Amino acid sequence: MKKVWNVAIYARVSTDKKEQQESVPAQVQGLKKWLIDKSNSDKSAIYDLVEVYEDCGFSGSTFDRDSFRRMKEDIERGKINMVLTRDLSRFSRNYLKAGYYLEDYFKVKGIRFISVLDNVDTEQEYNDIIPFKNILNEMYIKDCSRRSRDGLKQRMLRGSNIASKPLYGYKTEEIYEGNTKIIRLVPAEDETTEIVREIYSLYLQGFGLGRISTYLNGKGIAPPSARINNFRRSKFGVWTNNSVKFILTHHKYAGIMVQGKSRKISYKIKKSVLTDEADWIYGGEFSGIVSKETFEEVQRIMKKRANNYRYKAEKIYSFSTVLVCNECNSSMSYRKKYQGYKCSNSQSGGGRCTAHSVKDEFLKTMIVSNLRNFINQHINKELLYQEALSIKNNDIDYDKELKSIGKELKKLDNEFQKVYEDKIKGIINQRNSETLINNIQKRQDILVNRKEEIIERMNKAKDKAVLYDEYKVKIDKILNMEEFDRTMVEELIDKIIVTEDKVTKEKKIDIFYKFRF
């Protein structure tokens, strides 16, 4: 009785480049011819080609490949008992894992493995040279990885952007220095660029990460992740604290080309880890979306807030972190029962300091009184009203945004038409066409809603009296200290030193403002 070999042909190339993709059919064609010749020469067996498995764009250093996984599942189901490949490097360039499959897994599962160009057939005596060939294959990919990393480093040192896509708010342009191509980041000067500037502006105004993300989501602005092709996970359809923080902390937004902030663990493992700041690669400066001064000020505030909010489970009260005990130079912490602040060292035991204290309401009353006096003496309210109104009118170029929305809607109309034509031609099926159409419609809805909002604001802006009154009320609340809160403390006060006489218990409060009083 003839032995029946249920054959799986396996072919692989490491990139999606056209020239490599074309080698897959050549591999398969050659292996099919080998099978025909083998069937004609070996009359003791039947060679039945069950399926061809092709992996394009997968490194030989890993077995996490779509078609390889499918082939393995078919082996587990008993559908295949022979694997045929052109050479060992098509099968794997990881000698340890290749050895596992050849010497362990295939033997246990009763799989015959043939590598045509290496003259390897596990049905015959196992060839001792195979492990050495596997090692050479791995050395090859390791060397490729090393050269690739060095090439990337040289590009980074030249200031060339190595990311596959430009950062949110930027576009890329190619320039040549001699024969060397350099990819530069350039502000896109579209809606995304303005959003980046607005994020920095909001943060400097006192907005936190959560408040900024809520604000952007409320305006229906698509986050950076929405611009990634085929990104369908709905949870990435909104702004988050992390996406806002990324923009606020990335040096490239200030025109500083910093790269190499992360690296892959090894050429075998795709996972990346963060690198030390000393290992970052600086590739010069370029025209950023925000100024370097703005970026540095944001970093300073973020660092200060991080220190202020280190006790995340506790509420941050109005004067937390700005109050200092004059006697021991320690911070003063809020005590709910006391409704005020006491020296932290006096609360920790050991008698390190006396119980210097000050009431929260006393501080607010004192500071509000000081600020009101300053405003009455030095601030021209009428001029401030006019300046705020002017800033409001000039900062928002509604016509420019409406034109941008119009272009985006036109693009989406073209996308919609293409999906429809592809469906008619049978290029995509019903399910995929519905998914694509739904995504397009969601983006259209966001843009249409934003357009309606802008038109509504434009109509409102035409009534100068209404806008003037609206801003006058807001400014009056601020100037009258009716909205005195933690944000105002951060913006106006550097520190407050509390001194208390040990005998009389008389308190002295020294307030150091961030402006000349």
PDB file of N, CA, C and O in Angstrom, residues 364 368-369 371-372 375 381 472-485 488:
ATOM      1  N   LYS A 364      -7.674  83.087  51.962  1.00  0.00           N
ATOM      2  CA  LYS A 364      -8.463  83.523  50.797  1.00  0.00           C
ATOM      3  C   LYS A 364      -8.889  84.973  50.951  1.00  0.00           C
ATOM      4  O   LYS A 364      -8.755  85.786  50.022  1.00  0.00           O
ATOM      5  N   VAL A 368      -7.540  87.764  48.364  1.00  0.00           N
ATOM      6  CA  VAL A 368      -8.556  88.405  47.522  1.00  0.00           C
ATOM      7  C   VAL A 368      -8.573  89.907  47.760  1.00  0.00           C
ATOM      8  O   VAL A 368      -8.679  90.711  46.829  1.00  0.00           O
ATOM      9  N   SER A 369      -8.436  90.320  49.021  1.00  0.00           N
ATOM     10  CA  SER A 369      -8.398  91.748  49.343  1.00  0.00           C
ATOM     11  C   SER A 369      -7.183  92.411  48.703  1.00  0.00           C
ATOM     12  O   SER A 369      -7.291  93.497  48.109  1.00  0.00           O
ATOM     13  N   LEU A 371      -5.507  91.420  46.045  1.00  0.00           N
ATOM     14  CA  LEU A 371      -5.636  91.437  44.583  1.00  0.00           C
ATOM     15  C   LEU A 371      -6.658  92.464  44.119  1.00  0.00           C
ATOM     16  O   LEU A 371      -6.465  93.130  43.094  1.00  0.00           O
ATOM     17  N   ARG A 372      -7.741  92.612  44.852  1.00  0.00           N
ATOM     18  CA  ARG A 372      -8.742  93.616  44.474  1.00  0.00           C
ATOM     19  C   ARG A 372      -8.151  95.025  44.552  1.00  0.00           C
ATOM     20  O   ARG A 372      -8.391  95.865  43.669  1.00  0.00           O
ATOM     21  N   ILE A 375      -5.892  95.465  41.540  1.00  0.00           N
ATOM     22  CA  ILE A 375      -6.672  95.634  40.300  1.00  0.00           C
ATOM     23  C   ILE A 375      -7.269  97.035  40.221  1.00  0.00           C
ATOM     24  O   ILE A 375      -7.220  97.693  39.171  1.00  0.00           O
ATOM     25  N   LYS A 381     -10.088  98.413  33.372  1.00  0.00           N
ATOM     26  CA  LYS A 381     -11.062  97.374  33.029  1.00  0.00           C
ATOM     27  C   LYS A 381     -11.612  97.554  31.616  1.00  0.00           C
ATOM     28  O   LYS A 381     -11.757  96.583  30.867  1.00  0.00           O
ATOM     29  N   LYS A 472     -17.623  90.836  29.193  1.00  0.00           N
ATOM     30  CA  LYS A 472     -17.564  91.781  30.313  1.00  0.00           C
ATOM     31  C   LYS A 472     -17.930  91.092  31.620  1.00  0.00           C
ATOM     32  O   LYS A 472     -17.280  91.281  32.657  1.00  0.00           O
ATOM     33  N   VAL A 473     -18.960  90.234  31.568  1.00  0.00           N
ATOM     34  CA  VAL A 473     -19.389  89.500  32.761  1.00  0.00           C
ATOM     35  C   VAL A 473     -18.278  88.568  33.255  1.00  0.00           C
ATOM     36  O   VAL A 473     -17.971  88.497  34.447  1.00  0.00           O
ATOM     37  N   LYS A 474     -17.659  87.840  32.309  1.00  0.00           N
ATOM     38  CA  LYS A 474     -16.594  86.902  32.680  1.00  0.00           C
ATOM     39  C   LYS A 474     -15.395  87.635  33.277  1.00  0.00           C
ATOM     40  O   LYS A 474     -14.820  87.204  34.278  1.00  0.00           O
ATOM     41  N   ILE A 475     -15.004  88.730  32.645  1.00  0.00           N
ATOM     42  CA  ILE A 475     -13.845  89.480  33.137  1.00  0.00           C
ATOM     43  C   ILE A 475     -14.145  90.089  34.504  1.00  0.00           C
ATOM     44  O   ILE A 475     -13.298  90.089  35.397  1.00  0.00           O
ATOM     45  N   ASP A 476     -15.357  90.580  34.669  1.00  0.00           N
ATOM     46  CA  ASP A 476     -15.736  91.153  35.961  1.00  0.00           C
ATOM     47  C   ASP A 476     -15.635  90.123  37.077  1.00  0.00           C
ATOM     48  O   ASP A 476     -15.189  90.428  38.191  1.00  0.00           O
ATOM     49  N   LYS A 477     -16.046  88.893  36.803  1.00  0.00           N
ATOM     50  CA  LYS A 477     -15.969  87.842  37.818  1.00  0.00           C
ATOM     51  C   LYS A 477     -14.521  87.585  38.228  1.00  0.00           C
ATOM     52  O   LYS A 477     -14.205  87.378  39.392  1.00  0.00           O
ATOM     53  N   ILE A 478     -13.644  87.594  37.230  1.00  0.00           N
ATOM     54  CA  ILE A 478     -12.225  87.357  37.526  1.00  0.00           C
ATOM     55  C   ILE A 478     -11.629  88.535  38.283  1.00  0.00           C
ATOM     56  O   ILE A 478     -10.950  88.365  39.299  1.00  0.00           O
ATOM     57  N   LEU A 479     -11.904  89.774  37.810  1.00  0.00           N
ATOM     58  CA  LEU A 479     -11.320  90.945  38.440  1.00  0.00           C
ATOM     59  C   LEU A 479     -11.864  91.183  39.848  1.00  0.00           C
ATOM     60  O   LEU A 479     -11.188  91.761  40.691  1.00  0.00           O
ATOM     61  N   ASN A 480     -13.072  90.733  40.081  1.00  0.00           N
ATOM     62  CA  ASN A 480     -13.661  90.864  41.421  1.00  0.00           C
ATOM     63  C   ASN A 480     -13.343  89.670  42.311  1.00  0.00           C
ATOM     64  O   ASN A 480     -13.857  89.555  43.422  1.00  0.00           O
ATOM     65  N   MET A 481     -12.531  88.743  41.773  1.00  0.00           N
ATOM     66  CA  MET A 481     -12.107  87.558  42.521  1.00  0.00           C
ATOM     67  C   MET A 481     -13.283  86.674  42.943  1.00  0.00           C
ATOM     68  O   MET A 481     -13.244  86.021  43.974  1.00  0.00           O
ATOM     69  N   GLU A 482     -14.337  86.669  42.110  1.00  0.00           N
ATOM     70  CA  GLU A 482     -15.492  85.819  42.423  1.00  0.00           C
ATOM     71  C   GLU A 482     -15.228  84.364  42.061  1.00  0.00           C
ATOM     72  O   GLU A 482     -15.974  83.473  42.480  1.00  0.00           O
ATOM     73  N   GLU A 483     -14.194  84.109  41.261  1.00  0.00           N
ATOM     74  CA  GLU A 483     -13.878  82.748  40.843  1.00  0.00           C
ATOM     75  C   GLU A 483     -12.467  82.372  41.291  1.00  0.00           C
ATOM     76  O   GLU A 483     -11.723  81.709  40.578  1.00  0.00           O
ATOM     77  N   PHE A 484     -12.097  82.802  42.485  1.00  0.00           N
ATOM     78  CA  PHE A 484     -10.773  82.512  43.027  1.00  0.00           C
ATOM     79  C   PHE A 484     -10.669  81.021  43.349  1.00  0.00           C
ATOM     80  O   PHE A 484     -11.460  80.487  44.128  1.00  0.00           O
ATOM     81  N   ASP A 485      -9.710  80.319  42.718  1.00  0.00           N
ATOM     82  CA  ASP A 485      -9.583  78.876  42.909  1.00  0.00           C
ATOM     83  C   ASP A 485      -8.119  78.451  42.822  1.00  0.00           C
ATOM     84  O   ASP A 485      -7.214  79.281  42.759  1.00  0.00           O
ATOM     85  N   MET A 488      -5.965  79.889  39.958  1.00  0.00           N
ATOM     86  CA  MET A 488      -5.495  81.260  40.147  1.00  0.00           C
ATOM     87  C   MET A 488      -4.321  81.303  41.119  1.00  0.00           C
ATOM     88  O   MET A 488      -3.403  82.108  40.965  1.00  0.00           O
TER      89      MET A 488
END
